[in-house]
mmCIF file of C-alpha atoms in Angstrom:
data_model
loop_
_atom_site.group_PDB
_atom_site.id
_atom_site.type_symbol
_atom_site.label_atom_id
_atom_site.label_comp_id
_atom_site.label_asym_id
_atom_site.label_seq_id
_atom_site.Cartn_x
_atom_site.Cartn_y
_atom_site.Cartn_z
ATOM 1 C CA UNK N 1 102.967 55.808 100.548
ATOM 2 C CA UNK N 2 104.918 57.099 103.511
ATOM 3 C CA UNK N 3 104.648 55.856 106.909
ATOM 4 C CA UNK N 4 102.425 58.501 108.596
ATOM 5 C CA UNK N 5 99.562 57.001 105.844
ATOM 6 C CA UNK N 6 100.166 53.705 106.712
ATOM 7 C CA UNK N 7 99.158 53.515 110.073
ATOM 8 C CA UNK N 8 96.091 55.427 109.425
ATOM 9 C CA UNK N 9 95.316 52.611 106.515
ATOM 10 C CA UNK N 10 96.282 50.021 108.636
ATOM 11 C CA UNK N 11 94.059 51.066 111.216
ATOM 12 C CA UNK N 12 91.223 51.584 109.580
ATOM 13 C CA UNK N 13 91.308 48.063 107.822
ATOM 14 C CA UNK N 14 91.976 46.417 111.354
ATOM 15 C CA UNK N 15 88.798 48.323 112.723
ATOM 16 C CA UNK N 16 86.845 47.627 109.887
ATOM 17 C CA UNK N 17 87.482 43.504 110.127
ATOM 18 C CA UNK N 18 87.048 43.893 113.551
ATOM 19 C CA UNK N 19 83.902 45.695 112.525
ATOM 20 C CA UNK N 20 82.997 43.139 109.937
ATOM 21 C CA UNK N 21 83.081 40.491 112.699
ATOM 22 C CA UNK N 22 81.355 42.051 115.581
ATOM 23 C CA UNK N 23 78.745 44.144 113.985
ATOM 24 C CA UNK N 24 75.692 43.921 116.325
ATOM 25 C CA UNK N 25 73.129 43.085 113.922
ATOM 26 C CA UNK N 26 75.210 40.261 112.027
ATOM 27 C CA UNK N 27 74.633 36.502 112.401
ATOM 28 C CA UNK N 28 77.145 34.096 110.911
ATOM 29 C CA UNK N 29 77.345 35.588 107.011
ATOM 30 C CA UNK N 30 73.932 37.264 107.509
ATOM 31 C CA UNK N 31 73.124 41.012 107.900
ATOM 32 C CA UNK N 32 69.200 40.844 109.959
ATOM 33 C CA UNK N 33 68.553 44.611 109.724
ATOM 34 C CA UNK N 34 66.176 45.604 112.760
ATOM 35 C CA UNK N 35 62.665 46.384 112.167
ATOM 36 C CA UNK N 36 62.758 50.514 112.388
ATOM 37 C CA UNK N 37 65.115 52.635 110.347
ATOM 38 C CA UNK N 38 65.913 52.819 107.017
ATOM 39 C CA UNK N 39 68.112 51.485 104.466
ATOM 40 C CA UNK N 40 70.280 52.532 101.037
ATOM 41 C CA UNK N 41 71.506 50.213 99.042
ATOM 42 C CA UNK N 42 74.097 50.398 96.733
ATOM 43 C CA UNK N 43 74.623 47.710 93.000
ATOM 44 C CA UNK N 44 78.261 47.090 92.071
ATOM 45 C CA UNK N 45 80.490 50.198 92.481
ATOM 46 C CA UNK N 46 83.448 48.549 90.527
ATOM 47 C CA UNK N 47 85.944 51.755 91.224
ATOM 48 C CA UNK N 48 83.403 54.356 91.252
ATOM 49 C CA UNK N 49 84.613 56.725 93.967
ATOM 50 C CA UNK N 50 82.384 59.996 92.773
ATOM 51 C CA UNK N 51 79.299 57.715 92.771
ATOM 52 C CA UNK N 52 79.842 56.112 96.109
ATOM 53 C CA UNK N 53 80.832 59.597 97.805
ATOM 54 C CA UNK N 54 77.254 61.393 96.435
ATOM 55 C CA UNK N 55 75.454 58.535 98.197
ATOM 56 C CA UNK N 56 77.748 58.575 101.481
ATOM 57 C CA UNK N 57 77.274 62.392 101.602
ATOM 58 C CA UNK N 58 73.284 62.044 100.816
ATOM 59 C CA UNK N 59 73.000 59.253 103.253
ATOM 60 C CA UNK N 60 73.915 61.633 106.194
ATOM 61 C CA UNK N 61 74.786 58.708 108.395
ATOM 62 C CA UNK N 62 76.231 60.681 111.317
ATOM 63 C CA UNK N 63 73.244 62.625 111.674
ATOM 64 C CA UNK N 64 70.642 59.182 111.044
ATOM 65 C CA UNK N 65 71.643 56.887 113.720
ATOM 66 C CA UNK N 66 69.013 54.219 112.707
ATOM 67 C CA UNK N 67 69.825 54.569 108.968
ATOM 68 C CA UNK N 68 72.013 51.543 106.880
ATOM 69 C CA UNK N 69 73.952 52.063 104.057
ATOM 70 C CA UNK N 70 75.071 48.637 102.274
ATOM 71 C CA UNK N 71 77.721 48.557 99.915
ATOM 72 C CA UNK N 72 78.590 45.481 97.702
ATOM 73 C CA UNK N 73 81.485 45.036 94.636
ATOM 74 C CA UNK N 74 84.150 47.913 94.979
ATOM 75 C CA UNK N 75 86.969 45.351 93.304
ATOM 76 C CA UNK N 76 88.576 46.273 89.586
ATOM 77 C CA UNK N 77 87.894 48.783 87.432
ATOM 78 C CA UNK N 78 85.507 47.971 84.802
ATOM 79 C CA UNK N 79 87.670 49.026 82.175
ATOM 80 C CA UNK N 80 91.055 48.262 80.380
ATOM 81 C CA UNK N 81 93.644 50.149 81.714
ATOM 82 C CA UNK N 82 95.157 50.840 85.128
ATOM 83 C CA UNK N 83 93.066 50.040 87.988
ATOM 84 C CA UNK N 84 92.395 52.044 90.984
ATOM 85 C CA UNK N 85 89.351 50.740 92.720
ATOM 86 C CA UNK N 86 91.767 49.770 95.610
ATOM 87 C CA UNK N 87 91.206 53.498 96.826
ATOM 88 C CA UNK N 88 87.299 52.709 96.889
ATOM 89 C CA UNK N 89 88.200 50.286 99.063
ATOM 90 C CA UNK N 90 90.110 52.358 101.229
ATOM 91 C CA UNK N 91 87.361 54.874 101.104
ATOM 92 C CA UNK N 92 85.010 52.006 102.766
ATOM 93 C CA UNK N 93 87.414 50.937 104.929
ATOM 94 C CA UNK N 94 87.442 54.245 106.498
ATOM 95 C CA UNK N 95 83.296 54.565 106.508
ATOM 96 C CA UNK N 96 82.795 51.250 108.014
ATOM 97 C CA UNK N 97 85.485 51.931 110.735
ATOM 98 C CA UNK N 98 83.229 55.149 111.566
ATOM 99 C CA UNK N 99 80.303 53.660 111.338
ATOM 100 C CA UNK N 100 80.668 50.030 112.203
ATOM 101 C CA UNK N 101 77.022 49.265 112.776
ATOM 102 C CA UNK N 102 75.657 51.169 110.264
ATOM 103 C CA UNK N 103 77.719 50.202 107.309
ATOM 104 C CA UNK N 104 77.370 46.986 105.783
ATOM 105 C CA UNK N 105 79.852 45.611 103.283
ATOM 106 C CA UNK N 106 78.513 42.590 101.330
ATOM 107 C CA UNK N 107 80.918 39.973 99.273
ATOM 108 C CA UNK N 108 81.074 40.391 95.597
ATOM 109 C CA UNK N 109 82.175 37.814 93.255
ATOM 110 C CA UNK N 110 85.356 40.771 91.937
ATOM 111 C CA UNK N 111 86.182 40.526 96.201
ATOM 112 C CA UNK N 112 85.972 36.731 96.448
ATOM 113 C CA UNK N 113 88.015 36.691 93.275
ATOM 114 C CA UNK N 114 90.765 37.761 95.050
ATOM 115 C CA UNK N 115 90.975 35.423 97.766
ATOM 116 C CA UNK N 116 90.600 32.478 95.389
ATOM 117 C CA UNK N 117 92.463 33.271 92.620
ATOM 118 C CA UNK N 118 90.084 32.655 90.168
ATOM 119 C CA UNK N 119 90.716 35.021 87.024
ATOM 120 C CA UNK N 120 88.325 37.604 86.047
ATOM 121 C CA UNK N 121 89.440 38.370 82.057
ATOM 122 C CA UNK N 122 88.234 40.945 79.647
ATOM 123 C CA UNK N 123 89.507 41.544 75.983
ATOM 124 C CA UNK N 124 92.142 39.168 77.224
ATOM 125 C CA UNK N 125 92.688 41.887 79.824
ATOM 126 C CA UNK N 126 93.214 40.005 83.438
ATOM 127 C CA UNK N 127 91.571 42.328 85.916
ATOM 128 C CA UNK N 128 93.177 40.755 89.411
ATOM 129 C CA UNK N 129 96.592 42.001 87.916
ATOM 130 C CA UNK N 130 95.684 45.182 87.398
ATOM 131 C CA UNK N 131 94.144 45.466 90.672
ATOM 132 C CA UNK N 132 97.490 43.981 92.729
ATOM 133 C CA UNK N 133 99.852 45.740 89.789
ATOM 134 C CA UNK N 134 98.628 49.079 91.451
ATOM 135 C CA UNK N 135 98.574 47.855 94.883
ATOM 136 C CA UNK N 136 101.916 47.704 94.902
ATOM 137 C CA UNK N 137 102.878 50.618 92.655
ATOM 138 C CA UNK N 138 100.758 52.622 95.158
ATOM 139 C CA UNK N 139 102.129 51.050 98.567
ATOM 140 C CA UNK N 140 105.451 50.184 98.284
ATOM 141 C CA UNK N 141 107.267 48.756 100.365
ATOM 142 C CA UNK N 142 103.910 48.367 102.702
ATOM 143 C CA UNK N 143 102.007 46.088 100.243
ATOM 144 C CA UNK N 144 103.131 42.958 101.973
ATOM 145 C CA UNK N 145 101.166 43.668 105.073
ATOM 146 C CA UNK N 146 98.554 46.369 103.601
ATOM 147 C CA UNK N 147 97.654 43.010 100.988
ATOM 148 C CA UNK N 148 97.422 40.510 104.238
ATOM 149 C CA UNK N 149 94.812 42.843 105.740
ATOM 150 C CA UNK N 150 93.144 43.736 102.224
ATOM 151 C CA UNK N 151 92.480 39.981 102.145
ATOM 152 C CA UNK N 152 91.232 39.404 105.937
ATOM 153 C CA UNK N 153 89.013 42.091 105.309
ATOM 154 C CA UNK N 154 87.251 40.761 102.386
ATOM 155 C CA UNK N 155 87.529 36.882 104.611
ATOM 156 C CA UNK N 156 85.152 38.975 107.111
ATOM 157 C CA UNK N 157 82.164 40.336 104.909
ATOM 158 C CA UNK N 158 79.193 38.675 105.223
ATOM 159 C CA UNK N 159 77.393 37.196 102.381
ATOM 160 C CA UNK N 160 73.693 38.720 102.542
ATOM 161 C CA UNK N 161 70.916 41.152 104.336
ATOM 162 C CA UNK N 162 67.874 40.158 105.248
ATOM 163 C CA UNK N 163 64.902 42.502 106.763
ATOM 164 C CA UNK N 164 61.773 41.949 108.701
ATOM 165 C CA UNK N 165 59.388 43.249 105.938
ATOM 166 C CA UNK N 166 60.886 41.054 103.409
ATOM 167 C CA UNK N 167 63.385 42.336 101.409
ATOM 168 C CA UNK N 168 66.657 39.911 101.157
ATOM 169 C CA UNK N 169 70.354 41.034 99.980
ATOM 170 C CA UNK N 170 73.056 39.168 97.968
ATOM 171 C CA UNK N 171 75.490 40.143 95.814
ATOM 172 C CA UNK N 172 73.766 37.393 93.119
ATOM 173 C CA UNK N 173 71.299 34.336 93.975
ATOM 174 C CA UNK N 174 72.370 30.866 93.043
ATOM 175 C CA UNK N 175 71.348 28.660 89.999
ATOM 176 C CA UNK N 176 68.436 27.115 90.297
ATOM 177 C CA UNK N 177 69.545 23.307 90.299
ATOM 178 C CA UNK N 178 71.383 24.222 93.537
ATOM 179 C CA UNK N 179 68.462 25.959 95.407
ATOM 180 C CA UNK N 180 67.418 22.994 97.616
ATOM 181 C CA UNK N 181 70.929 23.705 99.366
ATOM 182 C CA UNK N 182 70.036 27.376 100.770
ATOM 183 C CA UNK N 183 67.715 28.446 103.025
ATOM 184 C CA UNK N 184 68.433 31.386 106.232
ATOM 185 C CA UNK N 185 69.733 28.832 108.194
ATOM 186 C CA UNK N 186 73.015 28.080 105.648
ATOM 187 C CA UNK N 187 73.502 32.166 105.684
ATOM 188 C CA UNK N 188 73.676 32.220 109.590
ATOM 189 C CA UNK N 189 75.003 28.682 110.449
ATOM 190 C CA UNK N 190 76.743 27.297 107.527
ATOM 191 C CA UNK N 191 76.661 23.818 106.991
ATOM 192 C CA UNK N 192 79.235 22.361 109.089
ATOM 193 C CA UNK N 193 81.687 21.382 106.207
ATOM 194 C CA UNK N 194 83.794 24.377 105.214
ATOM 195 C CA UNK N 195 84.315 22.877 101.575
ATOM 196 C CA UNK N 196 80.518 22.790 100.858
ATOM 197 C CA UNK N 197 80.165 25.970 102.394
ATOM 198 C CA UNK N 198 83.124 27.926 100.531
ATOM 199 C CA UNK N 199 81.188 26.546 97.497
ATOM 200 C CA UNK N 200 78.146 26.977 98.378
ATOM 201 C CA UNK N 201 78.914 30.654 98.493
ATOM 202 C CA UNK N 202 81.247 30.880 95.417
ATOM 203 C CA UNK N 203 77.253 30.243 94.077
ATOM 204 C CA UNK N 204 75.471 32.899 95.912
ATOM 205 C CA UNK N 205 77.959 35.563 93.803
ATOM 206 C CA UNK N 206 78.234 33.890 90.913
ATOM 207 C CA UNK N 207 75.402 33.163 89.867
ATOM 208 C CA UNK N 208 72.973 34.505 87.605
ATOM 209 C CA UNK N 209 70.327 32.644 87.482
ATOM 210 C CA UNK N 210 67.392 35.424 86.746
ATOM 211 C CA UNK N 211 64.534 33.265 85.989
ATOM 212 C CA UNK N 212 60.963 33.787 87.452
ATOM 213 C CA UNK N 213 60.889 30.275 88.846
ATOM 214 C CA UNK N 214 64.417 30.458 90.708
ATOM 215 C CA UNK N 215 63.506 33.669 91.739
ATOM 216 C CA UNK N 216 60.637 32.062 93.344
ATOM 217 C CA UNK N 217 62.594 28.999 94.909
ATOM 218 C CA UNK N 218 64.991 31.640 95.866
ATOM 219 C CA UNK N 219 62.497 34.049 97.673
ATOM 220 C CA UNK N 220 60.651 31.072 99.582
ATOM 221 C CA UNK N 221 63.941 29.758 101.265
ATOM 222 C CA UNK N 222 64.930 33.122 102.738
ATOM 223 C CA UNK N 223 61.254 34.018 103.452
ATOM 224 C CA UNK N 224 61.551 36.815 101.274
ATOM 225 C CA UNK N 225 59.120 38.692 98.736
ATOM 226 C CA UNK N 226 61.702 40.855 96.890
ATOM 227 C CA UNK N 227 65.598 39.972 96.538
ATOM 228 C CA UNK N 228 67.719 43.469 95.700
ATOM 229 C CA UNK N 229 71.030 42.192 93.778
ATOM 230 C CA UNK N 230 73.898 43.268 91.675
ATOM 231 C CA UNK N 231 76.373 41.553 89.847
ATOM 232 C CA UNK N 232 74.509 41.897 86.386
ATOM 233 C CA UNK N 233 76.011 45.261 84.251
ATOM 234 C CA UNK N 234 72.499 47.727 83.840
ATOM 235 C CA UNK N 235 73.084 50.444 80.663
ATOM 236 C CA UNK N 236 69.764 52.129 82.680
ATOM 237 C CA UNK N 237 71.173 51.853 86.072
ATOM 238 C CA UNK N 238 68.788 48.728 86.504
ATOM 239 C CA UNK N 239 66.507 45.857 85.694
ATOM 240 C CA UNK N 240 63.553 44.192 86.341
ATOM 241 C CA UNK N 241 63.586 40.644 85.274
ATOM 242 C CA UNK N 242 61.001 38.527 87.021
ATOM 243 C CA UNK N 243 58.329 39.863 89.696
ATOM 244 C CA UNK N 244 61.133 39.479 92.826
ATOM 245 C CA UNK N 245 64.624 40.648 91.771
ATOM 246 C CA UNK N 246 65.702 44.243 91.008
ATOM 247 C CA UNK N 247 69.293 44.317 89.959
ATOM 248 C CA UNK N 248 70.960 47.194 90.552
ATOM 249 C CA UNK N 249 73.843 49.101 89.211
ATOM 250 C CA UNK N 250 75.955 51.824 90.253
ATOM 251 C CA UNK N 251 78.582 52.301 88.823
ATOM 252 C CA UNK N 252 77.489 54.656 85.400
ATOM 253 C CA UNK N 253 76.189 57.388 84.842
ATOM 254 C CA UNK N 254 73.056 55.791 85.132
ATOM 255 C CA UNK N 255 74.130 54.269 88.092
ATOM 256 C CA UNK N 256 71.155 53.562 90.829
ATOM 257 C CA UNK N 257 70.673 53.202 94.645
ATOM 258 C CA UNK N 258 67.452 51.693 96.648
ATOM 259 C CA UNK N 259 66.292 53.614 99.776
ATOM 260 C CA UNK N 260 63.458 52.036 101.561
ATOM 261 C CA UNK N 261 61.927 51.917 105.224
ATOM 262 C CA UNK N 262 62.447 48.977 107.450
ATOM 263 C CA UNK N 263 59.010 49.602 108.983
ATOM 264 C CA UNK N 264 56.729 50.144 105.478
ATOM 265 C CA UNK N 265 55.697 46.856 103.012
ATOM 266 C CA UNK N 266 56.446 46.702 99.939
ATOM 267 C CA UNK N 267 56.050 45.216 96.321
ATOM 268 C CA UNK N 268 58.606 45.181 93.759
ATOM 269 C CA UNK N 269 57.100 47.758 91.760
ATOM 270 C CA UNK N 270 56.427 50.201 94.854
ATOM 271 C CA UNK N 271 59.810 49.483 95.997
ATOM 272 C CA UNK N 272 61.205 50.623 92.405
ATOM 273 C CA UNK N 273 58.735 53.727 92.572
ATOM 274 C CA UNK N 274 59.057 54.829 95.775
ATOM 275 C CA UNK N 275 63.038 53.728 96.211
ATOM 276 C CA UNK N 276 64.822 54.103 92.973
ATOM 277 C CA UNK N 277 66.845 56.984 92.908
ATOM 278 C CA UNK N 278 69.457 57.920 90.302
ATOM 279 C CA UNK N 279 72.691 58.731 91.672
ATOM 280 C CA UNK N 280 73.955 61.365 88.953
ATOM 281 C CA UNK N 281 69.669 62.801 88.374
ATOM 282 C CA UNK N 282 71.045 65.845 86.385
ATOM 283 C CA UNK N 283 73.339 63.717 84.132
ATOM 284 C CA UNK N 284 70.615 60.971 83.393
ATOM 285 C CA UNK N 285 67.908 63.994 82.400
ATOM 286 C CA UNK N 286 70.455 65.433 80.247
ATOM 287 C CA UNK N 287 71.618 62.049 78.915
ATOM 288 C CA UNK N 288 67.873 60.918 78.255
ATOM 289 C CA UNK N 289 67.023 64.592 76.913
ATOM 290 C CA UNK N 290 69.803 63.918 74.169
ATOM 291 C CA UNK N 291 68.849 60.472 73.131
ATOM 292 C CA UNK N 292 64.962 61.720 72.540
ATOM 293 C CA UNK N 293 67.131 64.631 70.272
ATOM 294 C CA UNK N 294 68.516 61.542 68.539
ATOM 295 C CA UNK N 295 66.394 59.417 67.893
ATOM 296 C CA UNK N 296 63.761 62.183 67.117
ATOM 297 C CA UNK N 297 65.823 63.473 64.079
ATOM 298 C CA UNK N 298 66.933 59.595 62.868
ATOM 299 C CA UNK N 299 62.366 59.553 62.483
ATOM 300 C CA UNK N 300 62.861 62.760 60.896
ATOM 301 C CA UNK N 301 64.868 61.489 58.016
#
C-alpha cells in the first residue's frame, strides 16, 4: 500500500466511525428508521464484493435521498484459502463515509469475532488468521494503525434496526432461555453494566435460536411482527422457518436482498413476495433451469 492510499483509507474509516456514532437516526445500538422511505437489506456478505456492488449500484442512493441500504457480516471469506473480505470492508467504509445517514452497518458475529478474539474454525481452518494474515500482507507497514481503526470501526456499529411498521433487524436473535433480558429499551440504553451488556450482545449474533415460540418472545419485546436476520448459511438465498423470521443470505449465487417501504404493512409472506429479490436473477434462472434438466433425466432413467 503506498502512502497516497493510506490517507484516503484512513479517512474514510475515521468518517465512517464518526458516521457510525452520529448517524441521525441511531439511538444507543439501535437503527429507528423514519416512517417514509424505503429500505434494502442485505444477509451476510462474507467477502462478496460483486454481490454487494450490484445492490449498491441498484440501490441508487445518491439519487434516493430517503432510501436505506443496511449491510451486516462483510468479515472472512467463507472459504479455505486466502482471505480478502478486508477489501469489502473497505468498500463500505467508503459508502458509509458518502452516505452517512443512509448507510447502516449492523454487527455480525465474523465482526465481533474480531474484537474478542474468539476463534471462528473451519476444516481446522482458523478464519481470523486468514483475515489479519492478509491485512498485513496487503498494508504493510500501515497495518498497525489501519488495524486500530479497523477495530474502532466495528466498536461503533450498532447492533439492530427497527421500523415504524414493524419490521426489526439483527444480525441473529438470542436463545430463547435468555429472552426475558431484551426488550427496545436494552438496544437503545443498555443495561448499565458493560459486562452484561457485552454479553448480552455476544447473544443477539450468536444465536440461532429459530424456533416459532422464540420467534414469538422475540417479536413481542421489540414490538415487532417480522424480524429480517442473517447469520444462518441459505443454499436458496433464504429461509423461512417460523411465521416471523426470514433469514437472508447474500453471499451465493443465490444470494438475496429485502426491499420494502417504510410507509406500507406487511406480513411475512407479502414481505417475501413483494421484497425478495435475487441479487444474480439471470444466474439463479439458469442455475434452477439446469437442476429441472437434472433431475428430469435422473426420472427418466
Amino acid at each position: 500500500m503506498n502512502t497516497r492510499d493510506f490517507i484516503k483509507l484512513k479517512e474514510a474509516y475515521s468518517l465512517t466511525i464518526r458516521a457510525n456514532q452520529e448517524d441521525k437516526y441511531r439511538t444507543g445500538n439501535l437503527i429507528e428508521l423514519p416512517a417514509k422511505g424505503d429500505v434494502v437489506i442485505m444477509g451476510d456478505l462474507h467477502g462478496n464484493r460483486e454481490n454487494f456492488a450490484k445492490v449498491v449500484n441498484a440501490v441508487d442512493l445518491g439519487n434516493h435521498p430517503k432510501r436505506h441500504l443496511i449491510i451486516q457480516e462483510a468479515t472472512h471469506t467463507c472459504e479455505v484459502g486466502e482471505d480478502h473480505s478486508y477489501l469489502l470492508h473497505e468498500d463500505i467504509a467508503f459508502l458509509k463515509s458518502k452516505y452517512p445517514h443512509q448507510v447502516h452497518i449492523i454487527l455480525g458475529n465474523h465482526e465481533l469475532s474480531e474484537l474478542t478474539g474468539k476463534e471462528i474454525l473451519k476444516g481446522g481452518i482458523c478464519y481470523n488468521i486468514l483475515f489479519r494474515q492478509a491485512m498485513k500482507q496487503a498494508y504493510g507497514e500501515y497495518y498497525p494503525a489501519l488495524l486500530e481503526l479497523f477495530n474502532d470501526y466495528i466498536r461503533t456499529m450498532p447492533i439492530a434496526c427497527n421500523t415504524h411498521n414493524g419490521i426489526f433487524m439483527s444480525h441473529s436473535t438470542p436463545p430463547g432461555k435468555y429472552l426475558s433480558h431484551y426488550s427496545l429499551d436494552f438496544f437503545k440504553k443498555g443495561t448499565g453494566n458493560k459486562e452484561k451488556d457485552d454479553a448480552m450482545i455476544e447473544k443477539v449474533v450468536w444465536g440461532r435460536d429459530l424456533s416459532q415460540e422464540s420467534a414469538d418472545r422475540f417479536a413481542k419485546c421489540v414490538n415487532s411482527e417480522i424480524l429480517i436476520v442473517g447469520h444462518t448459511a441459505c443454499k436458496r438465498g433464504y429461509q423461512l422457518p417460523n411465521t416471523r423470521h426470514i433469514v437472508i443470505d447474500s453471499k451465493g449465487t443465490f444470494g438475496t436482498s429485502i426491499h420494502f417501504q417504510l410507509h406500507k404493512e406487511y406480513t411475512q409472506k407479502s414481505l417475501v413476495k413483494k421484497g425478495l429479490q435475487f441479487i444474480n436473477k439471470k444466474a439463479v434462472k439458469t442455475a434452477i433451469a439446469k437442476m429441472k434438466e437434472k433431475k428430469a433425466r435422473k426420472s427418466a432413467k
